[in-house]
Amino acid sequence: MAGLEGTADPAGAADPAGTAGLEGTADPEGTHDHGGAPLPDLPARDVLDTAGDLLRALAAPVRIAIVLQLRESARCVHELVDALAVPQPLVSQHLRILKSAGVVAGERSGREVMYRLVDHHLADIVVAAVTHAAEGGQ
């Protein structure tokens, strides 16, 4: 999506999210054409905002590792602590972030809460990112 990153509003204020000016960015005279394929239609702004929130929720190594652990089966906190070798409070903090973003859900099972992925499409996104990084970002 060229043209979305690092944009500024008309008053010149920085837009760190890179979302200012999404509407009406086409050349008003219609003369700016490089002869390539037609530009795809963008989803609605609220869809882009939600996608951005989701990707930010996944953007931490511990949260990526949690999603990778949960793609096979539901796990409780102590299983995640053991698998990730990080302190329990840190795992719980990241699970709260993932839960509030709708990435994971927790269901009580006796004295424990079992966490599972809400949608396995999210695991596909994480696996693709990890595979890309492992290939050297090529």
mmCIF file of the C-alpha atoms, coordinates in Angstrom:
data_MODEL
# 
_entry.id   MODEL 
# 
loop_
_atom_site.group_PDB 
_atom_site.id 
_atom_site.type_symbol 
_atom_site.label_atom_id 
_atom_site.label_alt_id 
_atom_site.label_comp_id 
_atom_site.label_asym_id 
_atom_site.label_entity_id 
_atom_site.label_seq_id 
_atom_site.pdbx_PDB_ins_code 
_atom_site.Cartn_x 
_atom_site.Cartn_y 
_atom_site.Cartn_z 
_atom_site.occupancy 
_atom_site.B_iso_or_equiv 
_atom_site.pdbx_formal_charge 
_atom_site.auth_seq_id 
_atom_site.auth_comp_id 
_atom_site.auth_asym_id 
_atom_site.auth_atom_id 
_atom_site.pdbx_PDB_model_num 
ATOM 1   C CA . MET A 1 1   ? 0.000   0.000   0.000   1.00 0.00 ? 1   MET A CA 1 
ATOM 2   C CA . ALA A 1 2   ? 2.269   2.729   -1.199  1.00 0.00 ? 2   ALA A CA 1 
ATOM 3   C CA . GLY A 1 3   ? 1.327   6.160   -0.001  1.00 0.00 ? 3   GLY A CA 1 
ATOM 4   C CA . LEU A 1 4   ? -0.074  5.119   3.391   1.00 0.00 ? 4   LEU A CA 1 
ATOM 5   C CA . GLU A 1 5   ? 3.075   5.170   5.488   1.00 0.00 ? 5   GLU A CA 1 
ATOM 6   C CA . GLY A 1 6   ? 4.490   8.312   7.082   1.00 0.00 ? 6   GLY A CA 1 
ATOM 7   C CA . THR A 1 7   ? 1.763   10.622  5.849   1.00 0.00 ? 7   THR A CA 1 
ATOM 8   C CA . ALA A 1 8   ? 0.886   13.939  7.413   1.00 0.00 ? 8   ALA A CA 1 
ATOM 9   C CA . ASP A 1 9   ? -2.429  15.664  7.771   1.00 0.00 ? 9   ASP A CA 1 
ATOM 10  C CA . PRO A 1 10  ? -3.135  18.834  5.734   1.00 0.00 ? 10  PRO A CA 1 
ATOM 11  C CA . ALA A 1 11  ? -2.094  20.992  8.700   1.00 0.00 ? 11  ALA A CA 1 
ATOM 12  C CA . GLY A 1 12  ? 1.335   19.349  8.611   1.00 0.00 ? 12  GLY A CA 1 
ATOM 13  C CA . ALA A 1 13  ? 1.022   17.354  11.846  1.00 0.00 ? 13  ALA A CA 1 
ATOM 14  C CA . ALA A 1 14  ? 2.745   13.991  11.890  1.00 0.00 ? 14  ALA A CA 1 
ATOM 15  C CA . ASP A 1 15  ? 0.597   10.902  11.479  1.00 0.00 ? 15  ASP A CA 1 
ATOM 16  C CA . PRO A 1 16  ? 2.562   8.034   13.072  1.00 0.00 ? 16  PRO A CA 1 
ATOM 17  C CA . ALA A 1 17  ? -0.114  5.507   12.153  1.00 0.00 ? 17  ALA A CA 1 
ATOM 18  C CA . GLY A 1 18  ? 0.241   6.539   8.505   1.00 0.00 ? 18  GLY A CA 1 
ATOM 19  C CA . THR A 1 19  ? -3.499  6.719   7.944   1.00 0.00 ? 19  THR A CA 1 
ATOM 20  C CA . ALA A 1 20  ? -4.121  10.410  7.227   1.00 0.00 ? 20  ALA A CA 1 
ATOM 21  C CA . GLY A 1 21  ? -5.317  11.225  3.759   1.00 0.00 ? 21  GLY A CA 1 
ATOM 22  C CA . LEU A 1 22  ? -6.569  7.779   2.781   1.00 0.00 ? 22  LEU A CA 1 
ATOM 23  C CA . GLU A 1 23  ? -9.595  9.340   1.170   1.00 0.00 ? 23  GLU A CA 1 
ATOM 24  C CA . GLY A 1 24  ? -9.199  11.284  -2.045  1.00 0.00 ? 24  GLY A CA 1 
ATOM 25  C CA . THR A 1 25  ? -5.541  10.444  -2.688  1.00 0.00 ? 25  THR A CA 1 
ATOM 26  C CA . ALA A 1 26  ? -6.042  9.778   -6.404  1.00 0.00 ? 26  ALA A CA 1 
ATOM 27  C CA . ASP A 1 27  ? -4.665  12.218  -8.951  1.00 0.00 ? 27  ASP A CA 1 
ATOM 28  C CA . PRO A 1 28  ? -7.511  14.712  -9.466  1.00 0.00 ? 28  PRO A CA 1 
ATOM 29  C CA . GLU A 1 29  ? -6.790  14.943  -13.199 1.00 0.00 ? 29  GLU A CA 1 
ATOM 30  C CA . GLY A 1 30  ? -6.346  11.189  -13.600 1.00 0.00 ? 30  GLY A CA 1 
ATOM 31  C CA . THR A 1 31  ? -3.000  11.604  -15.372 1.00 0.00 ? 31  THR A CA 1 
ATOM 32  C CA . HIS A 1 32  ? -0.715  9.736   -12.969 1.00 0.00 ? 32  HIS A CA 1 
ATOM 33  C CA . ASP A 1 33  ? -0.430  6.298   -14.558 1.00 0.00 ? 33  ASP A CA 1 
ATOM 34  C CA . HIS A 1 34  ? 2.633   4.075   -14.782 1.00 0.00 ? 34  HIS A CA 1 
ATOM 35  C CA . GLY A 1 35  ? 0.947   1.594   -17.103 1.00 0.00 ? 35  GLY A CA 1 
ATOM 36  C CA . GLY A 1 36  ? 0.713   -1.151  -14.483 1.00 0.00 ? 36  GLY A CA 1 
ATOM 37  C CA . ALA A 1 37  ? -2.238  -3.111  -13.267 1.00 0.00 ? 37  ALA A CA 1 
ATOM 38  C CA . PRO A 1 38  ? -5.158  -1.083  -11.918 1.00 0.00 ? 38  PRO A CA 1 
ATOM 39  C CA . LEU A 1 39  ? -4.931  -0.235  -8.246  1.00 0.00 ? 39  LEU A CA 1 
ATOM 40  C CA . PRO A 1 40  ? -7.016  -2.524  -6.032  1.00 0.00 ? 40  PRO A CA 1 
ATOM 41  C CA . ASP A 1 41  ? -9.874  -1.100  -4.039  1.00 0.00 ? 41  ASP A CA 1 
ATOM 42  C CA . LEU A 1 42  ? -8.974  -0.660  -0.382  1.00 0.00 ? 42  LEU A CA 1 
ATOM 43  C CA . PRO A 1 43  ? -11.176 -2.050  2.382   1.00 0.00 ? 43  PRO A CA 1 
ATOM 44  C CA . ALA A 1 44  ? -13.167 0.395   4.492   1.00 0.00 ? 44  ALA A CA 1 
ATOM 45  C CA . ARG A 1 45  ? -11.169 2.499   6.968   1.00 0.00 ? 45  ARG A CA 1 
ATOM 46  C CA . ASP A 1 46  ? -12.601 0.652   10.003  1.00 0.00 ? 46  ASP A CA 1 
ATOM 47  C CA . VAL A 1 47  ? -11.464 -2.673  8.509   1.00 0.00 ? 47  VAL A CA 1 
ATOM 48  C CA . LEU A 1 48  ? -7.946  -1.289  7.998   1.00 0.00 ? 48  LEU A CA 1 
ATOM 49  C CA . ASP A 1 49  ? -7.930  0.053   11.569  1.00 0.00 ? 49  ASP A CA 1 
ATOM 50  C CA . THR A 1 50  ? -9.011  -3.330  12.957  1.00 0.00 ? 50  THR A CA 1 
ATOM 51  C CA . ALA A 1 51  ? -6.373  -5.136  10.886  1.00 0.00 ? 51  ALA A CA 1 
ATOM 52  C CA . GLY A 1 52  ? -3.739  -2.734  12.198  1.00 0.00 ? 52  GLY A CA 1 
ATOM 53  C CA . ASP A 1 53  ? -4.841  -3.357  15.790  1.00 0.00 ? 53  ASP A CA 1 
ATOM 54  C CA . LEU A 1 54  ? -4.656  -7.094  15.213  1.00 0.00 ? 54  LEU A CA 1 
ATOM 55  C CA . LEU A 1 55  ? -1.172  -6.946  13.717  1.00 0.00 ? 55  LEU A CA 1 
ATOM 56  C CA . ARG A 1 56  ? 0.035   -4.733  16.603  1.00 0.00 ? 56  ARG A CA 1 
ATOM 57  C CA . ALA A 1 57  ? -1.322  -7.307  19.063  1.00 0.00 ? 57  ALA A CA 1 
ATOM 58  C CA . LEU A 1 58  ? 0.765   -9.985  17.333  1.00 0.00 ? 58  LEU A CA 1 
ATOM 59  C CA . ALA A 1 59  ? 3.890   -7.799  17.137  1.00 0.00 ? 59  ALA A CA 1 
ATOM 60  C CA . ALA A 1 60  ? 5.928   -9.129  20.059  1.00 0.00 ? 60  ALA A CA 1 
ATOM 61  C CA . PRO A 1 61  ? 8.191   -12.195 20.104  1.00 0.00 ? 61  PRO A CA 1 
ATOM 62  C CA . VAL A 1 62  ? 6.512   -13.694 23.189  1.00 0.00 ? 62  VAL A CA 1 
ATOM 63  C CA . ARG A 1 63  ? 3.047   -13.249 21.674  1.00 0.00 ? 63  ARG A CA 1 
ATOM 64  C CA . ILE A 1 64  ? 4.233   -14.815 18.412  1.00 0.00 ? 64  ILE A CA 1 
ATOM 65  C CA . ALA A 1 65  ? 5.562   -17.783 20.392  1.00 0.00 ? 65  ALA A CA 1 
ATOM 66  C CA . ILE A 1 66  ? 2.262   -18.083 22.286  1.00 0.00 ? 66  ILE A CA 1 
ATOM 67  C CA . VAL A 1 67  ? 0.289   -18.188 19.019  1.00 0.00 ? 67  VAL A CA 1 
ATOM 68  C CA . LEU A 1 68  ? 2.669   -20.843 17.670  1.00 0.00 ? 68  LEU A CA 1 
ATOM 69  C CA . GLN A 1 69  ? 2.152   -22.924 20.819  1.00 0.00 ? 69  GLN A CA 1 
ATOM 70  C CA . LEU A 1 70  ? -1.639  -22.598 20.649  1.00 0.00 ? 70  LEU A CA 1 
ATOM 71  C CA . ARG A 1 71  ? -1.993  -23.541 16.988  1.00 0.00 ? 71  ARG A CA 1 
ATOM 72  C CA . GLU A 1 72  ? -1.881  -27.263 17.818  1.00 0.00 ? 72  GLU A CA 1 
ATOM 73  C CA . SER A 1 73  ? -3.999  -27.331 20.972  1.00 0.00 ? 73  SER A CA 1 
ATOM 74  C CA . ALA A 1 74  ? -5.261  -25.329 23.932  1.00 0.00 ? 74  ALA A CA 1 
ATOM 75  C CA . ARG A 1 75  ? -2.752  -24.792 26.729  1.00 0.00 ? 75  ARG A CA 1 
ATOM 76  C CA . CYS A 1 76  ? -2.805  -23.492 30.275  1.00 0.00 ? 76  CYS A CA 1 
ATOM 77  C CA . VAL A 1 77  ? -0.467  -20.767 31.527  1.00 0.00 ? 77  VAL A CA 1 
ATOM 78  C CA . HIS A 1 78  ? 2.011   -23.113 33.208  1.00 0.00 ? 78  HIS A CA 1 
ATOM 79  C CA . GLU A 1 79  ? 2.387   -25.123 29.977  1.00 0.00 ? 79  GLU A CA 1 
ATOM 80  C CA . LEU A 1 80  ? 3.163   -21.898 28.110  1.00 0.00 ? 80  LEU A CA 1 
ATOM 81  C CA . VAL A 1 81  ? 5.625   -20.829 30.827  1.00 0.00 ? 81  VAL A CA 1 
ATOM 82  C CA . ASP A 1 82  ? 7.450   -24.156 30.489  1.00 0.00 ? 82  ASP A CA 1 
ATOM 83  C CA . ALA A 1 83  ? 7.432   -24.123 26.676  1.00 0.00 ? 83  ALA A CA 1 
ATOM 84  C CA . LEU A 1 84  ? 8.586   -20.504 26.353  1.00 0.00 ? 84  LEU A CA 1 
ATOM 85  C CA . ALA A 1 85  ? 10.948  -20.430 29.361  1.00 0.00 ? 85  ALA A CA 1 
ATOM 86  C CA . VAL A 1 86  ? 9.704   -17.010 30.462  1.00 0.00 ? 86  VAL A CA 1 
ATOM 87  C CA . PRO A 1 87  ? 8.233   -15.945 33.821  1.00 0.00 ? 87  PRO A CA 1 
ATOM 88  C CA . GLN A 1 88  ? 4.547   -16.611 34.493  1.00 0.00 ? 88  GLN A CA 1 
ATOM 89  C CA . PRO A 1 89  ? 3.646   -12.914 34.986  1.00 0.00 ? 89  PRO A CA 1 
ATOM 90  C CA . LEU A 1 90  ? 5.080   -12.134 31.548  1.00 0.00 ? 90  LEU A CA 1 
ATOM 91  C CA . VAL A 1 91  ? 3.076   -14.931 29.898  1.00 0.00 ? 91  VAL A CA 1 
ATOM 92  C CA . SER A 1 92  ? -0.082  -13.747 31.685  1.00 0.00 ? 92  SER A CA 1 
ATOM 93  C CA . GLN A 1 93  ? 0.509   -10.153 30.564  1.00 0.00 ? 93  GLN A CA 1 
ATOM 94  C CA . HIS A 1 94  ? 0.896   -11.188 26.927  1.00 0.00 ? 94  HIS A CA 1 
ATOM 95  C CA . LEU A 1 95  ? -2.154  -13.471 27.132  1.00 0.00 ? 95  LEU A CA 1 
ATOM 96  C CA . ARG A 1 96  ? -4.214  -10.496 28.387  1.00 0.00 ? 96  ARG A CA 1 
ATOM 97  C CA . ILE A 1 97  ? -3.112  -8.467  25.346  1.00 0.00 ? 97  ILE A CA 1 
ATOM 98  C CA . LEU A 1 98  ? -3.926  -11.312 22.969  1.00 0.00 ? 98  LEU A CA 1 
ATOM 99  C CA . LYS A 1 99  ? -7.271  -11.892 24.679  1.00 0.00 ? 99  LYS A CA 1 
ATOM 100 C CA . SER A 1 100 ? -8.272  -8.221  24.523  1.00 0.00 ? 100 SER A CA 1 
ATOM 101 C CA . ALA A 1 101 ? -7.402  -8.208  20.805  1.00 0.00 ? 101 ALA A CA 1 
ATOM 102 C CA . GLY A 1 102 ? -9.615  -11.255 20.222  1.00 0.00 ? 102 GLY A CA 1 
ATOM 103 C CA . VAL A 1 103 ? -6.690  -13.502 19.266  1.00 0.00 ? 103 VAL A CA 1 
ATOM 104 C CA . VAL A 1 104 ? -7.110  -15.988 22.123  1.00 0.00 ? 104 VAL A CA 1 
ATOM 105 C CA . ALA A 1 105 ? -9.936  -17.045 24.396  1.00 0.00 ? 105 ALA A CA 1 
ATOM 106 C CA . GLY A 1 106 ? -9.670  -18.586 27.823  1.00 0.00 ? 106 GLY A CA 1 
ATOM 107 C CA . GLU A 1 107 ? -11.970 -21.256 29.235  1.00 0.00 ? 107 GLU A CA 1 
ATOM 108 C CA . ARG A 1 108 ? -11.833 -22.376 32.832  1.00 0.00 ? 108 ARG A CA 1 
ATOM 109 C CA . SER A 1 109 ? -11.114 -26.050 33.387  1.00 0.00 ? 109 SER A CA 1 
ATOM 110 C CA . GLY A 1 110 ? -11.117 -26.730 37.115  1.00 0.00 ? 110 GLY A CA 1 
ATOM 111 C CA . ARG A 1 111 ? -8.502  -24.486 38.694  1.00 0.00 ? 111 ARG A CA 1 
ATOM 112 C CA . GLU A 1 112 ? -6.816  -23.663 35.395  1.00 0.00 ? 112 GLU A CA 1 
ATOM 113 C CA . VAL A 1 113 ? -7.707  -21.539 32.405  1.00 0.00 ? 113 VAL A CA 1 
ATOM 114 C CA . MET A 1 114 ? -7.109  -23.203 29.060  1.00 0.00 ? 114 MET A CA 1 
ATOM 115 C CA . TYR A 1 115 ? -6.210  -20.754 26.298  1.00 0.00 ? 115 TYR A CA 1 
ATOM 116 C CA . ARG A 1 116 ? -6.961  -21.420 22.639  1.00 0.00 ? 116 ARG A CA 1 
ATOM 117 C CA . LEU A 1 117 ? -6.757  -19.495 19.383  1.00 0.00 ? 117 LEU A CA 1 
ATOM 118 C CA . VAL A 1 118 ? -10.037 -17.870 18.403  1.00 0.00 ? 118 VAL A CA 1 
ATOM 119 C CA . ASP A 1 119 ? -9.276  -18.115 14.676  1.00 0.00 ? 119 ASP A CA 1 
ATOM 120 C CA . HIS A 1 120 ? -6.593  -20.298 13.112  1.00 0.00 ? 120 HIS A CA 1 
ATOM 121 C CA . HIS A 1 121 ? -6.156  -17.795 10.259  1.00 0.00 ? 121 HIS A CA 1 
ATOM 122 C CA . LEU A 1 122 ? -4.125  -15.815 12.778  1.00 0.00 ? 122 LEU A CA 1 
ATOM 123 C CA . ALA A 1 123 ? -1.726  -18.729 13.194  1.00 0.00 ? 123 ALA A CA 1 
ATOM 124 C CA . ASP A 1 124 ? -1.305  -18.743 9.413   1.00 0.00 ? 124 ASP A CA 1 
ATOM 125 C CA . ILE A 1 125 ? -0.264  -15.079 9.521   1.00 0.00 ? 125 ILE A CA 1 
ATOM 126 C CA . VAL A 1 126 ? 2.253   -15.768 12.291  1.00 0.00 ? 126 VAL A CA 1 
ATOM 127 C CA . VAL A 1 127 ? 3.650   -18.886 10.586  1.00 0.00 ? 127 VAL A CA 1 
ATOM 128 C CA . ALA A 1 128 ? 4.054   -16.940 7.328   1.00 0.00 ? 128 ALA A CA 1 
ATOM 129 C CA . ALA A 1 129 ? 5.914   -14.135 9.142   1.00 0.00 ? 129 ALA A CA 1 
ATOM 130 C CA . VAL A 1 130 ? 8.189   -16.578 10.983  1.00 0.00 ? 130 VAL A CA 1 
ATOM 131 C CA . THR A 1 131 ? 8.888   -18.523 7.778   1.00 0.00 ? 131 THR A CA 1 
ATOM 132 C CA . HIS A 1 132 ? 9.697   -15.286 5.968   1.00 0.00 ? 132 HIS A CA 1 
ATOM 133 C CA . ALA A 1 133 ? 12.063  -14.205 8.753   1.00 0.00 ? 133 ALA A CA 1 
ATOM 134 C CA . ALA A 1 134 ? 13.745  -17.637 8.803   1.00 0.00 ? 134 ALA A CA 1 
ATOM 135 C CA . GLU A 1 135 ? 14.359  -17.354 5.065   1.00 0.00 ? 135 GLU A CA 1 
ATOM 136 C CA . GLY A 1 136 ? 16.258  -14.142 5.666   1.00 0.00 ? 136 GLY A CA 1 
ATOM 137 C CA . GLY A 1 137 ? 13.381  -11.865 4.743   1.00 0.00 ? 137 GLY A CA 1 
ATOM 138 C CA . GLN A 1 138 ? 13.781  -12.622 1.036   1.00 0.00 ? 138 GLN A CA 1 
# 
